[in-house]
Amino acid sequence: MTKDHTSPVPQPRGRFITFEGGEGAGKSTQVTLLLDRLRKRGIEAIATREPGGSPHAEELRNILLSGLVAPLGAEAEALVFSAARIDHLDQKIKPALKAGMFVVCDRFADSTRAYQGTLGKVDPAFIHALEAVAVGDTRPDLTIILDVPAEIGLQRASLRRADANADRFEGENLAFHQGLRQAFLDIAKQEPQRCIVIDATLPAEKISELIWADVERRFVTVDSQMKARS
Ligand code: TYD
């Protein structure tokens, strides 16, 4: 049978994977491990982070984490995080997805929902509207929530920081971080298709295996089948 050249050949497309969770959940370690696994399978992938990820957004990151915007209130912070997100999407995320790459991002819009929305008590309708403007259609295909009890996460974060001062959010109290954990679990409950929750007290290698099993099942197997058919 000859191939029908009038119909487009299905192309594997880029995928957008985000990591979320409280402080000290081990996101950056898992971003690196996932990137290694994707590349070993011959998949082009980039790692990035928020706030930041593009030169302008990194400048806004410094301003946000220094606490300079905090006195203006959580709504203003949500606006600046979103401004950074717009640049990051335009400069880095969208072009990579368009080129068919996997984009693995350490924090994204769910952090605004949890930190500024739930914890900062910003009206959910405002957060929703901001997300519609800043993110639009470029929503994550998969969000991995690394779940760790607040006490353990804070302890890990303070060990990692050693003598350096806590940043804007690490300096918040235990109740804040317990609320944060619940906020991410609530997001996962609201969007069970997009989000998976992983127990981040497990050894890093085990966490990486659990994540890979999900990524492979969702995307890698599907993409290889598409390639084989084309
Ligand atoms: P970072 O050092 O990257 O922290 P972590 O290792 O925990 O990811 O600092 C980012 C901080 O910014 C973190 O405390 C979460 C916070 N944040 C928000 O409050 N809103 C947002 O939209 C994003 C992306 C991050």
JSON list of N, CA, C and O and ligand atoms in Angstrom, two decimals, residues 21-24 27 49-51 61 65 81 85 106-109 111-113 115-116 160 167 169-170, ligand 1:
[
{"chain": "A", "resi": 21, "resn": "GLY", "atom": "N", "xyz": [6.33, 21.73, 44.32]},
{"chain": "A", "resi": 21, "resn": "GLY", "atom": "CA", "xyz": [6.43, 21.22, 45.69]},
{"chain": "A", "resi": 21, "resn": "GLY", "atom": "C", "xyz": [6.98, 22.29, 46.61]},
{"chain": "A", "resi": 21, "resn": "GLY", "atom": "O", "xyz": [7.36, 23.37, 46.16]},
{"chain": "A", "resi": 22, "resn": "GLY", "atom": "N", "xyz": [6.99, 21.98, 47.89]},
{"chain": "A", "resi": 22, "resn": "GLY", "atom": "CA", "xyz": [7.48, 22.95, 48.87]},
{"chain": "A", "resi": 22, "resn": "GLY", "atom": "C", "xyz": [9.00, 23.05, 48.86]},
{"chain": "A", "resi": 22, "resn": "GLY", "atom": "O", "xyz": [9.66, 22.51, 47.98]},
{"chain": "A", "resi": 23, "resn": "GLU", "atom": "N", "xyz": [9.51, 23.73, 49.86]},
{"chain": "A", "resi": 23, "resn": "GLU", "atom": "CA", "xyz": [10.97, 23.89, 49.97]},
{"chain": "A", "resi": 23, "resn": "GLU", "atom": "C", "xyz": [11.60, 22.54, 50.34]},
{"chain": "A", "resi": 23, "resn": "GLU", "atom": "O", "xyz": [11.01, 21.76, 51.08]},
{"chain": "A", "resi": 24, "resn": "GLY", "atom": "N", "xyz": [12.78, 22.28, 49.78]},
{"chain": "A", "resi": 24, "resn": "GLY", "atom": "CA", "xyz": [13.53, 21.07, 50.15]},
{"chain": "A", "resi": 24, "resn": "GLY", "atom": "C", "xyz": [12.89, 19.77, 49.69]},
{"chain": "A", "resi": 24, "resn": "GLY", "atom": "O", "xyz": [13.14, 18.71, 50.26]},
{"chain": "A", "resi": 27, "resn": "LYS", "atom": "N", "xyz": [13.38, 19.01, 44.08]},
{"chain": "A", "resi": 27, "resn": "LYS", "atom": "CA", "xyz": [12.98, 19.22, 42.68]},
{"chain": "A", "resi": 27, "resn": "LYS", "atom": "C", "xyz": [14.17, 19.30, 41.74]},
{"chain": "A", "resi": 27, "resn": "LYS", "atom": "O", "xyz": [14.17, 18.69, 40.69]},
{"chain": "A", "resi": 49, "resn": "ARG", "atom": "N", "xyz": [13.86, 26.86, 34.81]},
{"chain": "A", "resi": 49, "resn": "ARG", "atom": "CA", "xyz": [13.30, 27.05, 36.14]},
{"chain": "A", "resi": 49, "resn": "ARG", "atom": "C", "xyz": [12.52, 28.35, 36.23]},
{"chain": "A", "resi": 49, "resn": "ARG", "atom": "O", "xyz": [12.69, 29.26, 35.41]},
{"chain": "A", "resi": 50, "resn": "GLU", "atom": "N", "xyz": [11.67, 28.43, 37.26]},
{"chain": "A", "resi": 50, "resn": "GLU", "atom": "CA", "xyz": [10.98, 29.69, 37.55]},
{"chain": "A", "resi": 50, "resn": "GLU", "atom": "C", "xyz": [11.10, 30.01, 39.03]},
{"chain": "A", "resi": 50, "resn": "GLU", "atom": "O", "xyz": [11.17, 29.08, 39.84]},
{"chain": "A", "resi": 51, "resn": "PRO", "atom": "N", "xyz": [11.06, 31.26, 39.47]},
{"chain": "A", "resi": 51, "resn": "PRO", "atom": "CA", "xyz": [11.13, 32.39, 38.55]},
{"chain": "A", "resi": 51, "resn": "PRO", "atom": "C", "xyz": [12.48, 32.42, 37.86]},
{"chain": "A", "resi": 51, "resn": "PRO", "atom": "O", "xyz": [13.49, 32.04, 38.44]},
{"chain": "A", "resi": 61, "resn": "ARG", "atom": "N", "xyz": [13.65, 37.55, 38.94]},
{"chain": "A", "resi": 61, "resn": "ARG", "atom": "CA", "xyz": [13.85, 36.58, 40.02]},
{"chain": "A", "resi": 61, "resn": "ARG", "atom": "C", "xyz": [14.62, 37.20, 41.19]},
{"chain": "A", "resi": 61, "resn": "ARG", "atom": "O", "xyz": [14.23, 37.08, 42.35]},
{"chain": "A", "resi": 65, "resn": "LEU", "atom": "N", "xyz": [13.10, 37.42, 44.89]},
{"chain": "A", "resi": 65, "resn": "LEU", "atom": "CA", "xyz": [13.65, 36.65, 46.01]},
{"chain": "A", "resi": 65, "resn": "LEU", "atom": "C", "xyz": [14.36, 37.53, 47.04]},
{"chain": "A", "resi": 65, "resn": "LEU", "atom": "O", "xyz": [14.56, 37.11, 48.18]},
{"chain": "A", "resi": 81, "resn": "PHE", "atom": "N", "xyz": [5.70, 37.76, 39.25]},
{"chain": "A", "resi": 81, "resn": "PHE", "atom": "CA", "xyz": [5.99, 36.36, 38.86]},
{"chain": "A", "resi": 81, "resn": "PHE", "atom": "C", "xyz": [5.42, 36.09, 37.47]},
{"chain": "A", "resi": 81, "resn": "PHE", "atom": "O", "xyz": [6.04, 35.41, 36.66]},
{"chain": "A", "resi": 85, "resn": "ARG", "atom": "N", "xyz": [7.13, 35.11, 33.92]},
{"chain": "A", "resi": 85, "resn": "ARG", "atom": "CA", "xyz": [6.66, 33.91, 33.21]},
{"chain": "A", "resi": 85, "resn": "ARG", "atom": "C", "xyz": [6.40, 34.20, 31.73]},
{"chain": "A", "resi": 85, "resn": "ARG", "atom": "O", "xyz": [6.70, 33.37, 30.86]},
{"chain": "A", "resi": 106, "resn": "ASP", "atom": "N", "xyz": [11.46, 23.59, 36.58]},
{"chain": "A", "resi": 106, "resn": "ASP", "atom": "CA", "xyz": [11.43, 23.59, 38.05]},
{"chain": "A", "resi": 106, "resn": "ASP", "atom": "C", "xyz": [10.53, 24.75, 38.49]},
{"chain": "A", "resi": 106, "resn": "ASP", "atom": "O", "xyz": [10.95, 25.90, 38.42]},
{"chain": "A", "resi": 107, "resn": "ARG", "atom": "N", "xyz": [9.31, 24.45, 38.87]},
{"chain": "A", "resi": 107, "resn": "ARG", "atom": "CA", "xyz": [8.23, 25.40, 39.25]},
{"chain": "A", "resi": 107, "resn": "ARG", "atom": "C", "xyz": [7.65, 26.09, 38.02]},
{"chain": "A", "resi": 107, "resn": "ARG", "atom": "O", "xyz": [8.35, 26.40, 37.06]},
{"chain": "A", "resi": 108, "resn": "PHE", "atom": "N", "xyz": [6.35, 26.35, 38.11]},
{"chain": "A", "resi": 108, "resn": "PHE", "atom": "CA", "xyz": [5.64, 27.09, 37.06]},
{"chain": "A", "resi": 108, "resn": "PHE", "atom": "C", "xyz": [4.38, 27.68, 37.69]},
{"chain": "A", "resi": 108, "resn": "PHE", "atom": "O", "xyz": [4.39, 28.02, 38.89]},
{"chain": "A", "resi": 109, "resn": "ALA", "atom": "N", "xyz": [3.31, 27.79, 36.92]},
{"chain": "A", "resi": 109, "resn": "ALA", "atom": "CA", "xyz": [2.13, 28.55, 37.39]},
{"chain": "A", "resi": 109, "resn": "ALA", "atom": "C", "xyz": [1.47, 27.99, 38.65]},
{"chain": "A", "resi": 109, "resn": "ALA", "atom": "O", "xyz": [0.82, 28.74, 39.38]},
{"chain": "A", "resi": 111, "resn": "SER", "atom": "N", "xyz": [2.94, 27.23, 41.26]},
{"chain": "A", "resi": 111, "resn": "SER", "atom": "CA", "xyz": [3.57, 27.91, 42.40]},
{"chain": "A", "resi": 111, "resn": "SER", "atom": "C", "xyz": [2.88, 29.24, 42.68]},
{"chain": "A", "resi": 111, "resn": "SER", "atom": "O", "xyz": [2.74, 29.63, 43.83]},
{"chain": "A", "resi": 112, "resn": "THR", "atom": "N", "xyz": [2.45, 29.93, 41.62]},
{"chain": "A", "resi": 112, "resn": "THR", "atom": "CA", "xyz": [1.72, 31.18, 41.84]},
{"chain": "A", "resi": 112, "resn": "THR", "atom": "C", "xyz": [0.38, 30.88, 42.51]},
{"chain": "A", "resi": 112, "resn": "THR", "atom": "O", "xyz": [-0.05, 31.58, 43.42]},
{"chain": "A", "resi": 113, "resn": "ARG", "atom": "N", "xyz": [-0.28, 29.80, 42.04]},
{"chain": "A", "resi": 113, "resn": "ARG", "atom": "CA", "xyz": [-1.55, 29.42, 42.67]},
{"chain": "A", "resi": 113, "resn": "ARG", "atom": "C", "xyz": [-1.36, 29.15, 44.16]},
{"chain": "A", "resi": 113, "resn": "ARG", "atom": "O", "xyz": [-2.16, 29.57, 44.98]},
{"chain": "A", "resi": 115, "resn": "TYR", "atom": "N", "xyz": [1.57, 29.73, 46.33]},
{"chain": "A", "resi": 115, "resn": "TYR", "atom": "CA", "xyz": [2.23, 30.74, 47.18]},
{"chain": "A", "resi": 115, "resn": "TYR", "atom": "C", "xyz": [1.42, 32.04, 47.24]},
{"chain": "A", "resi": 115, "resn": "TYR", "atom": "O", "xyz": [1.14, 32.54, 48.32]},
{"chain": "A", "resi": 116, "resn": "GLN", "atom": "N", "xyz": [1.10, 32.61, 46.07]},
{"chain": "A", "resi": 116, "resn": "GLN", "atom": "CA", "xyz": [0.41, 33.90, 46.10]},
{"chain": "A", "resi": 116, "resn": "GLN", "atom": "C", "xyz": [-1.11, 33.69, 46.27]},
{"chain": "A", "resi": 116, "resn": "GLN", "atom": "O", "xyz": [-1.75, 34.44, 47.00]},
{"chain": "A", "resi": 160, "resn": "ARG", "atom": "N", "xyz": [20.90, 22.68, 53.03]},
{"chain": "A", "resi": 160, "resn": "ARG", "atom": "CA", "xyz": [21.41, 23.00, 51.70]},
{"chain": "A", "resi": 160, "resn": "ARG", "atom": "C", "xyz": [21.97, 24.42, 51.66]},
{"chain": "A", "resi": 160, "resn": "ARG", "atom": "O", "xyz": [22.95, 24.71, 51.02]},
{"chain": "A", "resi": 167, "resn": "ASP", "atom": "N", "xyz": [15.73, 32.80, 51.82]},
{"chain": "A", "resi": 167, "resn": "ASP", "atom": "CA", "xyz": [15.19, 33.82, 50.92]},
{"chain": "A", "resi": 167, "resn": "ASP", "atom": "C", "xyz": [13.77, 34.18, 51.33]},
{"chain": "A", "resi": 167, "resn": "ASP", "atom": "O", "xyz": [13.26, 33.73, 52.36]},
{"chain": "A", "resi": 169, "resn": "PHE", "atom": "N", "xyz": [10.77, 33.30, 50.77]},
{"chain": "A", "resi": 169, "resn": "PHE", "atom": "CA", "xyz": [9.75, 32.33, 51.17]},
{"chain": "A", "resi": 169, "resn": "PHE", "atom": "C", "xyz": [10.28, 31.27, 52.14]},
{"chain": "A", "resi": 169, "resn": "PHE", "atom": "O", "xyz": [9.53, 30.76, 52.96]},
{"chain": "A", "resi": 170, "resn": "GLU", "atom": "N", "xyz": [11.59, 30.96, 52.04]},
{"chain": "A", "resi": 170, "resn": "GLU", "atom": "CA", "xyz": [12.15, 29.97, 52.97]},
{"chain": "A", "resi": 170, "resn": "GLU", "atom": "C", "xyz": [12.04, 30.49, 54.41]},
{"chain": "A", "resi": 170, "resn": "GLU", "atom": "O", "xyz": [11.98, 29.72, 55.36]},
{"chain": "B", "resi": 1, "resn": "TYD", "atom": "P1", "xyz": [13.99, 28.89, 44.57]},
{"chain": "B", "resi": 1, "resn": "TYD", "atom": "O1", "xyz": [15.29, 29.20, 45.21]},
{"chain": "B", "resi": 1, "resn": "TYD", "atom": "O2", "xyz": [13.98, 28.55, 43.14]},
{"chain": "B", "resi": 1, "resn": "TYD", "atom": "O3", "xyz": [13.26, 27.85, 45.49]},
{"chain": "B", "resi": 1, "resn": "TYD", "atom": "P2", "xyz": [12.97, 26.32, 45.36]},
{"chain": "B", "resi": 1, "resn": "TYD", "atom": "O4", "xyz": [14.30, 25.63, 45.40]},
{"chain": "B", "resi": 1, "resn": "TYD", "atom": "O5", "xyz": [12.10, 26.04, 46.55]},
{"chain": "B", "resi": 1, "resn": "TYD", "atom": "O6", "xyz": [12.23, 26.15, 44.06]},
{"chain": "B", "resi": 1, "resn": "TYD", "atom": "O7", "xyz": [13.04, 30.13, 44.85]},
{"chain": "B", "resi": 1, "resn": "TYD", "atom": "C1", "xyz": [11.83, 30.30, 44.26]},
{"chain": "B", "resi": 1, "resn": "TYD", "atom": "C2", "xyz": [10.88, 30.78, 45.32]},
{"chain": "B", "resi": 1, "resn": "TYD", "atom": "O8", "xyz": [9.84, 31.55, 44.68]},
{"chain": "B", "resi": 1, "resn": "TYD", "atom": "C3", "xyz": [10.21, 29.65, 46.07]},
{"chain": "B", "resi": 1, "resn": "TYD", "atom": "O9", "xyz": [10.17, 29.96, 47.44]},
{"chain": "B", "resi": 1, "resn": "TYD", "atom": "C4", "xyz": [8.81, 29.64, 45.51]},
{"chain": "B", "resi": 1, "resn": "TYD", "atom": "C5", "xyz": [8.57, 31.06, 45.08]},
{"chain": "B", "resi": 1, "resn": "TYD", "atom": "N1", "xyz": [7.61, 31.23, 43.96]},
{"chain": "B", "resi": 1, "resn": "TYD", "atom": "C6", "xyz": [6.42, 31.90, 44.16]},
{"chain": "B", "resi": 1, "resn": "TYD", "atom": "O10", "xyz": [6.14, 32.36, 45.27]},
{"chain": "B", "resi": 1, "resn": "TYD", "atom": "N2", "xyz": [5.57, 32.08, 43.10]},
{"chain": "B", "resi": 1, "resn": "TYD", "atom": "C7", "xyz": [5.84, 31.61, 41.85]},
{"chain": "B", "resi": 1, "resn": "TYD", "atom": "O11", "xyz": [5.04, 31.79, 40.92]},
{"chain": "B", "resi": 1, "resn": "TYD", "atom": "C8", "xyz": [7.09, 30.90, 41.65]},
{"chain": "B", "resi": 1, "resn": "TYD", "atom": "C9", "xyz": [7.45, 30.37, 40.29]},
{"chain": "B", "resi": 1, "resn": "TYD", "atom": "C10", "xyz": [7.94, 30.74, 42.73]}
]
